[in-house]
């Protein structure tokens, strides 16, 4: 809805929810509606007039998350904490600040691979610094998140929480569309006109951003730290163990430099 709201406003339309696009199209055909907003495939060869083929915003996809205000009154049991981190770009620090920050973040942020902190969104600010949205398990990682680090030029702030990890929600959503379990690739990307998504399903790492080059740099740093935690003996599930077994030789030979991200649109 957010992505198409300019189209709705410009045409002075009132939006009515219709379930899936197929359900909405059935309502359009059988009830008193004069406009249908949905997938192009719904109306092909139906005899209806296609008013406008693309009504999405330039960012190509929109992500939704329900945040609950973090306060002393909020019941935090079994929740995932959402934090905002501001950090220099790798070009300003040769990457050492970013590596040191994630080393510190992952040092005590979980008792298994599933509990490690996971960045979910990245953007480059006008002043050249980077904003990262990070989710971390309840108390795991909270010490490093709750304190600013002058030495690393990093500022952090807890901004809310969600009941179910965003990475897990994204994984479930994509799995309903793409058969990633039977795919020969482990690293994927989606590049929109002004946005991008880089992800590694086996590790449940999904990083959205606007700048594809910046997003790829950060997700490679993050995945590298996961490899290191694996080498340190952090417990994994079967899917994660198989992932590390498949990719360990390449990682040992070249760290993350040789790993390529497959465009999910080609699957």
PDB file of C-alpha atoms in Angstrom:
ATOM      1  CA  UNK A   1       0.000   0.000   0.000  1.00  0.00           C
ATOM      2  CA  UNK A   2       2.806   2.405   0.821  1.00  0.00           C
ATOM      3  CA  UNK A   3       4.442   1.691  -2.511  1.00  0.00           C
ATOM      4  CA  UNK A   4       1.345   2.566  -4.552  1.00  0.00           C
ATOM      5  CA  UNK A   5      -0.080   5.360  -2.387  1.00  0.00           C
ATOM      6  CA  UNK A   6       0.954   8.133  -4.855  1.00  0.00           C
ATOM      7  CA  UNK A   7      -1.051   6.384  -7.588  1.00  0.00           C
ATOM      8  CA  UNK A   8      -4.057   6.131  -5.259  1.00  0.00           C
ATOM      9  CA  UNK A   9      -3.814   9.766  -4.185  1.00  0.00           C
ATOM     10  CA  UNK A  10      -3.290  11.185  -7.686  1.00  0.00           C
ATOM     11  CA  UNK A  11      -6.356   9.358  -8.996  1.00  0.00           C
ATOM     12  CA  UNK A  12      -8.454  10.239  -5.921  1.00  0.00           C
ATOM     13  CA  UNK A  13      -9.168   6.590  -5.157  1.00  0.00           C
ATOM     14  CA  UNK A  14     -10.251   4.915  -1.946  1.00  0.00           C
ATOM     15  CA  UNK A  15      -8.324   1.748  -1.138  1.00  0.00           C
ATOM     16  CA  UNK A  16     -10.187  -1.406  -0.034  1.00  0.00           C
ATOM     17  CA  UNK A  17      -8.336  -4.509   1.122  1.00  0.00           C
ATOM     18  CA  UNK A  18      -8.951  -7.592  -0.976  1.00  0.00           C
ATOM     19  CA  UNK A  19      -6.774 -10.380   0.414  1.00  0.00           C
ATOM     20  CA  UNK A  20      -4.490 -11.941  -2.210  1.00  0.00           C
ATOM     21  CA  UNK A  21      -4.413 -10.462  -5.720  1.00  0.00           C
ATOM     22  CA  UNK A  22      -6.539 -13.381  -6.978  1.00  0.00           C
ATOM     23  CA  UNK A  23      -9.120 -12.840  -4.241  1.00  0.00           C
ATOM     24  CA  UNK A  24      -9.129  -9.104  -4.927  1.00  0.00           C
ATOM     25  CA  UNK A  25      -9.645  -9.688  -8.647  1.00  0.00           C
ATOM     26  CA  UNK A  26     -12.628 -11.952  -7.939  1.00  0.00           C
ATOM     27  CA  UNK A  27     -14.163  -9.194  -5.806  1.00  0.00           C
ATOM     28  CA  UNK A  28     -13.461  -6.657  -8.561  1.00  0.00           C
ATOM     29  CA  UNK A  29     -15.308  -8.789 -11.105  1.00  0.00           C
ATOM     30  CA  UNK A  30     -18.276  -9.627  -8.884  1.00  0.00           C
ATOM     31  CA  UNK A  31     -18.751  -6.517  -6.741  1.00  0.00           C
ATOM     32  CA  UNK A  32     -19.178  -2.789  -7.316  1.00  0.00           C
ATOM     33  CA  UNK A  33     -15.541  -1.709  -7.815  1.00  0.00           C
ATOM     34  CA  UNK A  34     -14.289   0.324 -10.770  1.00  0.00           C
ATOM     35  CA  UNK A  35     -10.516  -0.199 -10.348  1.00  0.00           C
ATOM     36  CA  UNK A  36      -8.390  -3.222  -9.512  1.00  0.00           C
ATOM     37  CA  UNK A  37      -4.855  -2.912  -8.153  1.00  0.00           C
ATOM     38  CA  UNK A  38      -2.854  -6.125  -8.363  1.00  0.00           C
ATOM     39  CA  UNK A  39      -0.586  -8.310 -10.440  1.00  0.00           C
ATOM     40  CA  UNK A  40      -0.647  -7.830 -14.203  1.00  0.00           C
ATOM     41  CA  UNK A  41      -1.072 -11.586 -14.632  1.00  0.00           C
ATOM     42  CA  UNK A  42      -4.516 -11.377 -13.007  1.00  0.00           C
ATOM     43  CA  UNK A  43      -6.037  -9.371 -15.829  1.00  0.00           C
ATOM     44  CA  UNK A  44      -4.229 -10.697 -18.900  1.00  0.00           C
ATOM     45  CA  UNK A  45      -6.675 -11.993 -21.536  1.00  0.00           C
ATOM     46  CA  UNK A  46      -9.712 -11.048 -19.432  1.00  0.00           C
ATOM     47  CA  UNK A  47     -10.952  -8.193 -21.604  1.00  0.00           C
ATOM     48  CA  UNK A  48     -10.432  -5.508 -18.948  1.00  0.00           C
ATOM     49  CA  UNK A  49      -8.607  -2.267 -19.742  1.00  0.00           C
ATOM     50  CA  UNK A  50      -5.071  -1.959 -18.347  1.00  0.00           C
ATOM     51  CA  UNK A  51      -4.980   1.629 -17.101  1.00  0.00           C
ATOM     52  CA  UNK A  52      -1.371   1.689 -15.865  1.00  0.00           C
ATOM     53  CA  UNK A  53       1.103  -1.183 -15.912  1.00  0.00           C
ATOM     54  CA  UNK A  54       3.498  -0.069 -13.169  1.00  0.00           C
ATOM     55  CA  UNK A  55       2.174   1.784 -10.128  1.00  0.00           C
ATOM     56  CA  UNK A  56       4.943   0.834  -7.690  1.00  0.00           C
ATOM     57  CA  UNK A  57       7.329   3.291  -6.113  1.00  0.00           C
ATOM     58  CA  UNK A  58      10.932   3.520  -7.406  1.00  0.00           C
ATOM     59  CA  UNK A  59      12.249   1.348  -4.572  1.00  0.00           C
ATOM     60  CA  UNK A  60      10.604  -1.738  -6.091  1.00  0.00           C
ATOM     61  CA  UNK A  61       9.695  -3.428  -2.820  1.00  0.00           C
ATOM     62  CA  UNK A  62       8.550  -2.360   0.637  1.00  0.00           C
ATOM     63  CA  UNK A  63       9.311  -4.123   3.891  1.00  0.00           C
ATOM     64  CA  UNK A  64       6.978  -4.085   6.861  1.00  0.00           C
ATOM     65  CA  UNK A  65       7.836  -4.656  10.509  1.00  0.00           C
ATOM     66  CA  UNK A  66       5.736  -4.128  13.614  1.00  0.00           C
ATOM     67  CA  UNK A  67       7.830  -2.289  16.209  1.00  0.00           C
ATOM     68  CA  UNK A  68       6.785  -1.991  19.814  1.00  0.00           C
ATOM     69  CA  UNK A  69       8.110   0.936  21.820  1.00  0.00           C
ATOM     70  CA  UNK A  70      10.973  -0.076  24.100  1.00  0.00           C
ATOM     71  CA  UNK A  71      10.195   1.014  27.662  1.00  0.00           C
ATOM     72  CA  UNK A  72      10.243  -0.178  31.262  1.00  0.00           C
ATOM     73  CA  UNK A  73       6.593  -1.227  30.864  1.00  0.00           C
ATOM     74  CA  UNK A  74       7.231  -3.491  27.885  1.00  0.00           C
ATOM     75  CA  UNK A  75       7.227  -7.243  28.502  1.00  0.00           C
ATOM     76  CA  UNK A  76      10.360  -8.433  26.712  1.00  0.00           C
ATOM     77  CA  UNK A  77      10.142 -12.198  27.136  1.00  0.00           C
ATOM     78  CA  UNK A  78      10.988 -14.147  23.988  1.00  0.00           C
ATOM     79  CA  UNK A  79      11.351 -10.976  21.963  1.00  0.00           C
ATOM     80  CA  UNK A  80      13.904  -9.762  19.457  1.00  0.00           C
ATOM     81  CA  UNK A  81      15.429  -6.371  20.198  1.00  0.00           C
ATOM     82  CA  UNK A  82      15.816  -3.842  17.359  1.00  0.00           C
ATOM     83  CA  UNK A  83      18.747  -1.421  17.581  1.00  0.00           C
ATOM     84  CA  UNK A  84      20.100   1.449  15.490  1.00  0.00           C
ATOM     85  CA  UNK A  85      23.857   1.642  14.940  1.00  0.00           C
ATOM     86  CA  UNK A  86      25.735   4.531  13.337  1.00  0.00           C
ATOM     87  CA  UNK A  87      29.166   3.604  12.041  1.00  0.00           C
ATOM     88  CA  UNK A  88      31.755   5.033   9.601  1.00  0.00           C
ATOM     89  CA  UNK A  89      31.860   3.717   6.036  1.00  0.00           C
ATOM     90  CA  UNK A  90      34.622   1.207   5.244  1.00  0.00           C
ATOM     91  CA  UNK A  91      36.204   3.715   2.847  1.00  0.00           C
ATOM     92  CA  UNK A  92      36.825   6.056   5.789  1.00  0.00           C
ATOM     93  CA  UNK A  93      38.472   3.447   8.002  1.00  0.00           C
ATOM     94  CA  UNK A  94      39.956   0.735   5.718  1.00  0.00           C
ATOM     95  CA  UNK A  95      37.295  -1.569   7.180  1.00  0.00           C
ATOM     96  CA  UNK A  96      39.024  -2.036  10.530  1.00  0.00           C
ATOM     97  CA  UNK A  97      36.328  -0.203  12.522  1.00  0.00           C
ATOM     98  CA  UNK A  98      33.559  -2.327  11.010  1.00  0.00           C
ATOM     99  CA  UNK A  99      35.444  -5.579  11.630  1.00  0.00           C
ATOM    100  CA  UNK A 100      36.226  -4.587  15.225  1.00  0.00           C
ATOM    101  CA  UNK A 101      32.626  -3.584  15.909  1.00  0.00           C
ATOM    102  CA  UNK A 102      31.189  -6.874  14.617  1.00  0.00           C
ATOM    103  CA  UNK A 103      33.882  -8.861  16.436  1.00  0.00           C
ATOM    104  CA  UNK A 104      32.763  -7.164  19.646  1.00  0.00           C
ATOM    105  CA  UNK A 105      29.061  -7.523  18.830  1.00  0.00           C
ATOM    106  CA  UNK A 106      29.324 -11.240  18.098  1.00  0.00           C
ATOM    107  CA  UNK A 107      31.688 -12.006  20.968  1.00  0.00           C
ATOM    108  CA  UNK A 108      28.936 -12.631  23.524  1.00  0.00           C
ATOM    109  CA  UNK A 109      25.749 -12.177  21.494  1.00  0.00           C
ATOM    110  CA  UNK A 110      24.429 -15.729  21.553  1.00  0.00           C
ATOM    111  CA  UNK A 111      24.909 -19.331  22.595  1.00  0.00           C
ATOM    112  CA  UNK A 112      24.168 -20.688  19.132  1.00  0.00           C
ATOM    113  CA  UNK A 113      24.378 -19.506  15.524  1.00  0.00           C
ATOM    114  CA  UNK A 114      20.638 -18.736  15.559  1.00  0.00           C
ATOM    115  CA  UNK A 115      21.096 -16.237  18.400  1.00  0.00           C
ATOM    116  CA  UNK A 116      23.832 -14.150  16.781  1.00  0.00           C
ATOM    117  CA  UNK A 117      22.885 -10.532  16.051  1.00  0.00           C
ATOM    118  CA  UNK A 118      21.704  -9.897  12.491  1.00  0.00           C
ATOM    119  CA  UNK A 119      21.794  -6.549  10.635  1.00  0.00           C
ATOM    120  CA  UNK A 120      18.629  -6.153   8.551  1.00  0.00           C
ATOM    121  CA  UNK A 121      18.838  -2.696   6.944  1.00  0.00           C
ATOM    122  CA  UNK A 122      21.617  -0.315   5.901  1.00  0.00           C
ATOM    123  CA  UNK A 123      21.665   3.198   4.495  1.00  0.00           C
ATOM    124  CA  UNK A 124      24.324   5.803   3.797  1.00  0.00           C
ATOM    125  CA  UNK A 125      23.623   9.126   5.508  1.00  0.00           C
ATOM    126  CA  UNK A 126      24.296  12.511   3.918  1.00  0.00           C
ATOM    127  CA  UNK A 127      27.279  13.059   6.233  1.00  0.00           C
ATOM    128  CA  UNK A 128      28.919   9.883   4.897  1.00  0.00           C
ATOM    129  CA  UNK A 129      28.275   7.705   7.927  1.00  0.00           C
ATOM    130  CA  UNK A 130      26.239   4.510   7.844  1.00  0.00           C
ATOM    131  CA  UNK A 131      23.025   3.641   9.665  1.00  0.00           C
ATOM    132  CA  UNK A 132      22.475  -0.055  10.439  1.00  0.00           C
ATOM    133  CA  UNK A 133      19.322  -1.616  11.855  1.00  0.00           C
ATOM    134  CA  UNK A 134      20.312  -4.682  13.880  1.00  0.00           C
ATOM    135  CA  UNK A 135      18.142  -7.328  15.522  1.00  0.00           C
ATOM    136  CA  UNK A 136      19.518  -9.314  18.425  1.00  0.00           C
ATOM    137  CA  UNK A 137      18.132 -11.927  20.766  1.00  0.00           C
ATOM    138  CA  UNK A 138      16.682 -10.449  23.993  1.00  0.00           C
ATOM    139  CA  UNK A 139      19.696  -9.830  26.238  1.00  0.00           C
ATOM    140  CA  UNK A 140      22.218 -11.213  23.764  1.00  0.00           C
ATOM    141  CA  UNK A 141      24.360  -8.415  22.364  1.00  0.00           C
ATOM    142  CA  UNK A 142      22.647  -5.794  24.501  1.00  0.00           C
ATOM    143  CA  UNK A 143      25.788  -4.692  26.345  1.00  0.00           C
ATOM    144  CA  UNK A 144      27.592  -3.603  23.191  1.00  0.00           C
ATOM    145  CA  UNK A 145      24.414  -2.151  21.689  1.00  0.00           C
ATOM    146  CA  UNK A 146      23.480  -0.108  24.763  1.00  0.00           C
ATOM    147  CA  UNK A 147      26.776   1.737  25.016  1.00  0.00           C
ATOM    148  CA  UNK A 148      28.403   4.168  22.627  1.00  0.00           C
ATOM    149  CA  UNK A 149      31.982   3.429  21.607  1.00  0.00           C
ATOM    150  CA  UNK A 150      34.042   6.582  21.149  1.00  0.00           C
ATOM    151  CA  UNK A 151      37.093   4.502  20.312  1.00  0.00           C
ATOM    152  CA  UNK A 152      35.320   2.917  17.344  1.00  0.00           C
ATOM    153  CA  UNK A 153      33.413   6.075  16.374  1.00  0.00           C
ATOM    154  CA  UNK A 154      30.232   4.046  16.739  1.00  0.00           C
ATOM    155  CA  UNK A 155      26.953   5.189  18.297  1.00  0.00           C
ATOM    156  CA  UNK A 156      24.185   2.753  19.230  1.00  0.00           C
ATOM    157  CA  UNK A 157      20.608   2.948  20.471  1.00  0.00           C
ATOM    158  CA  UNK A 158      17.882   0.385  21.213  1.00  0.00           C
ATOM    159  CA  UNK A 159      14.732   1.510  19.353  1.00  0.00           C
ATOM    160  CA  UNK A 160      12.155  -1.261  19.818  1.00  0.00           C
ATOM    161  CA  UNK A 161      11.415  -4.965  19.533  1.00  0.00           C
ATOM    162  CA  UNK A 162       9.478  -7.532  17.513  1.00  0.00           C
ATOM    163  CA  UNK A 163       7.992 -10.860  18.608  1.00  0.00           C
ATOM    164  CA  UNK A 164       9.477 -12.854  15.727  1.00  0.00           C
ATOM    165  CA  UNK A 165      12.923 -12.200  14.174  1.00  0.00           C
ATOM    166  CA  UNK A 166      12.678 -10.220  10.950  1.00  0.00           C
ATOM    167  CA  UNK A 167      15.243 -12.453   9.248  1.00  0.00           C
ATOM    168  CA  UNK A 168      13.116 -15.518   9.980  1.00  0.00           C
ATOM    169  CA  UNK A 169       9.981 -13.784   8.671  1.00  0.00           C
ATOM    170  CA  UNK A 170      11.785 -12.804   5.462  1.00  0.00           C
ATOM    171  CA  UNK A 171      13.124 -16.329   5.021  1.00  0.00           C
ATOM    172  CA  UNK A 172       9.633 -17.796   5.319  1.00  0.00           C
ATOM    173  CA  UNK A 173       8.223 -15.263   2.855  1.00  0.00           C
ATOM    174  CA  UNK A 174      10.893 -15.925   0.215  1.00  0.00           C
ATOM    175  CA  UNK A 175      10.648 -19.684   0.713  1.00  0.00           C
ATOM    176  CA  UNK A 176       6.981 -19.481  -0.275  1.00  0.00           C
ATOM    177  CA  UNK A 177       8.018 -18.003  -3.627  1.00  0.00           C
ATOM    178  CA  UNK A 178      11.411 -19.518  -4.413  1.00  0.00           C
ATOM    179  CA  UNK A 179      12.621 -23.093  -3.957  1.00  0.00           C
ATOM    180  CA  UNK A 180      15.805 -22.092  -2.159  1.00  0.00           C
ATOM    181  CA  UNK A 181      16.204 -25.433  -0.375  1.00  0.00           C
ATOM    182  CA  UNK A 182      16.917 -27.238  -3.643  1.00  0.00           C
ATOM    183  CA  UNK A 183      19.058 -24.486  -5.105  1.00  0.00           C
ATOM    184  CA  UNK A 184      22.786 -24.954  -5.723  1.00  0.00           C
ATOM    185  CA  UNK A 185      23.574 -21.414  -4.515  1.00  0.00           C
ATOM    186  CA  UNK A 186      24.019 -20.091  -0.979  1.00  0.00           C
ATOM    187  CA  UNK A 187      24.247 -16.326  -1.549  1.00  0.00           C
ATOM    188  CA  UNK A 188      21.531 -14.265  -3.246  1.00  0.00           C
ATOM    189  CA  UNK A 189      20.679 -10.698  -4.165  1.00  0.00           C
ATOM    190  CA  UNK A 190      17.769  -8.698  -5.521  1.00  0.00           C
ATOM    191  CA  UNK A 191      18.629  -5.367  -7.157  1.00  0.00           C
ATOM    192  CA  UNK A 192      15.754  -2.892  -7.567  1.00  0.00           C
ATOM    193  CA  UNK A 193      15.882   0.434  -9.371  1.00  0.00           C
ATOM    194  CA  UNK A 194      16.882   2.239  -6.161  1.00  0.00           C
ATOM    195  CA  UNK A 195      17.082  -0.514  -3.570  1.00  0.00           C
ATOM    196  CA  UNK A 196      18.579  -3.937  -2.986  1.00  0.00           C
ATOM    197  CA  UNK A 197      18.470  -7.053  -0.847  1.00  0.00           C
ATOM    198  CA  UNK A 198      21.446  -9.331  -0.166  1.00  0.00           C
ATOM    199  CA  UNK A 199      20.894 -12.525   1.792  1.00  0.00           C
ATOM    200  CA  UNK A 200      22.163 -15.908   2.900  1.00  0.00           C
ATOM    201  CA  UNK A 201      19.192 -18.193   3.729  1.00  0.00           C
ATOM    202  CA  UNK A 202      21.210 -20.826   5.597  1.00  0.00           C
ATOM    203  CA  UNK A 203      22.321 -18.194   8.123  1.00  0.00           C
ATOM    204  CA  UNK A 204      19.010 -16.271   8.044  1.00  0.00           C
ATOM    205  CA  UNK A 205      20.880 -13.054   7.192  1.00  0.00           C
ATOM    206  CA  UNK A 206      18.808 -10.626   5.093  1.00  0.00           C
ATOM    207  CA  UNK A 207      20.253  -7.145   4.556  1.00  0.00           C
ATOM    208  CA  UNK A 208      18.181  -4.513   2.766  1.00  0.00           C
ATOM    209  CA  UNK A 209      19.733  -1.301   1.472  1.00  0.00           C
ATOM    210  CA  UNK A 210      19.735   1.419  -1.170  1.00  0.00           C
ATOM    211  CA  UNK A 211      23.373   1.189  -2.285  1.00  0.00           C
ATOM    212  CA  UNK A 212      24.172  -2.281  -3.643  1.00  0.00           C
ATOM    213  CA  UNK A 213      27.934  -1.901  -3.326  1.00  0.00           C
ATOM    214  CA  UNK A 214      27.743  -0.742   0.297  1.00  0.00           C
ATOM    215  CA  UNK A 215      25.215  -3.442   1.199  1.00  0.00           C
ATOM    216  CA  UNK A 216      27.385  -6.175  -0.308  1.00  0.00           C
ATOM    217  CA  UNK A 217      30.475  -4.944   1.557  1.00  0.00           C
ATOM    218  CA  UNK A 218      28.668  -5.107   4.903  1.00  0.00           C
ATOM    219  CA  UNK A 219      26.958  -8.449   4.401  1.00  0.00           C
ATOM    220  CA  UNK A 220      30.287 -10.013   3.443  1.00  0.00           C
ATOM    221  CA  UNK A 221      31.816  -8.694   6.670  1.00  0.00           C
ATOM    222  CA  UNK A 222      28.888 -10.130   8.642  1.00  0.00           C
ATOM    223  CA  UNK A 223      29.017 -13.562   6.959  1.00  0.00           C
ATOM    224  CA  UNK A 224      32.778 -13.670   7.522  1.00  0.00           C
ATOM    225  CA  UNK A 225      32.177 -13.190  11.262  1.00  0.00           C
ATOM    226  CA  UNK A 226      29.686 -16.073  11.194  1.00  0.00           C
ATOM    227  CA  UNK A 227      32.384 -18.283   9.667  1.00  0.00           C
ATOM    228  CA  UNK A 228      34.748 -17.277  12.454  1.00  0.00           C
ATOM    229  CA  UNK A 229      32.154 -18.054  15.131  1.00  0.00           C
ATOM    230  CA  UNK A 230      31.682 -21.466  13.503  1.00  0.00           C
ATOM    231  CA  UNK A 231      35.430 -22.095  13.661  1.00  0.00           C
ATOM    232  CA  UNK A 232      35.316 -21.131  17.328  1.00  0.00           C
ATOM    233  CA  UNK A 233      32.814 -23.924  17.905  1.00  0.00           C
ATOM    234  CA  UNK A 234      29.525 -22.052  18.174  1.00  0.00           C
ATOM    235  CA  UNK A 235      26.691 -24.637  17.885  1.00  0.00           C
ATOM    236  CA  UNK A 236      24.877 -24.857  14.542  1.00  0.00           C
ATOM    237  CA  UNK A 237      21.766 -26.559  13.226  1.00  0.00           C
ATOM    238  CA  UNK A 238      21.935 -29.057  10.335  1.00  0.00           C
ATOM    239  CA  UNK A 239      21.253 -26.463   7.626  1.00  0.00           C
ATOM    240  CA  UNK A 240      23.989 -24.180   8.941  1.00  0.00           C
ATOM    241  CA  UNK A 241      26.470 -27.033   9.335  1.00  0.00           C
ATOM    242  CA  UNK A 242      25.885 -28.131   5.732  1.00  0.00           C
ATOM    243  CA  UNK A 243      26.380 -24.542   4.584  1.00  0.00           C
ATOM    244  CA  UNK A 244      29.730 -24.253   6.363  1.00  0.00           C
ATOM    245  CA  UNK A 245      30.852 -27.654   5.053  1.00  0.00           C
ATOM    246  CA  UNK A 246      30.058 -26.619   1.464  1.00  0.00           C
ATOM    247  CA  UNK A 247      31.808 -23.260   1.656  1.00  0.00           C
ATOM    248  CA  UNK A 248      34.638 -23.727   4.131  1.00  0.00           C
ATOM    249  CA  UNK A 249      37.405 -24.481   1.600  1.00  0.00           C
ATOM    250  CA  UNK A 250      36.577 -21.363  -0.418  1.00  0.00           C
ATOM    251  CA  UNK A 251      36.413 -19.254   2.732  1.00  0.00           C
ATOM    252  CA  UNK A 252      39.739 -20.616   4.003  1.00  0.00           C
ATOM    253  CA  UNK A 253      41.406 -19.849   0.659  1.00  0.00           C
ATOM    254  CA  UNK A 254      40.066 -16.356   0.097  1.00  0.00           C
ATOM    255  CA  UNK A 255      37.857 -15.281   3.002  1.00  0.00           C
ATOM    256  CA  UNK A 256      34.704 -13.735   1.400  1.00  0.00           C
ATOM    257  CA  UNK A 257      36.380 -12.351  -1.731  1.00  0.00           C
ATOM    258  CA  UNK A 258      35.460 -15.228  -4.042  1.00  0.00           C
ATOM    259  CA  UNK A 259      31.825 -15.585  -2.994  1.00  0.00           C
ATOM    260  CA  UNK A 260      29.335 -14.317  -5.568  1.00  0.00           C
ATOM    261  CA  UNK A 261      25.674 -13.410  -4.985  1.00  0.00           C
ATOM    262  CA  UNK A 262      23.166 -14.926  -7.403  1.00  0.00           C
ATOM    263  CA  UNK A 263      20.387 -12.669  -8.672  1.00  0.00           C
ATOM    264  CA  UNK A 264      17.203 -14.235  -7.364  1.00  0.00           C
ATOM    265  CA  UNK A 265      15.367 -13.073 -10.490  1.00  0.00           C
ATOM    266  CA  UNK A 266      17.325 -15.674 -12.504  1.00  0.00           C
ATOM    267  CA  UNK A 267      16.033 -18.634 -10.475  1.00  0.00           C
TER     268      UNK A 267
END
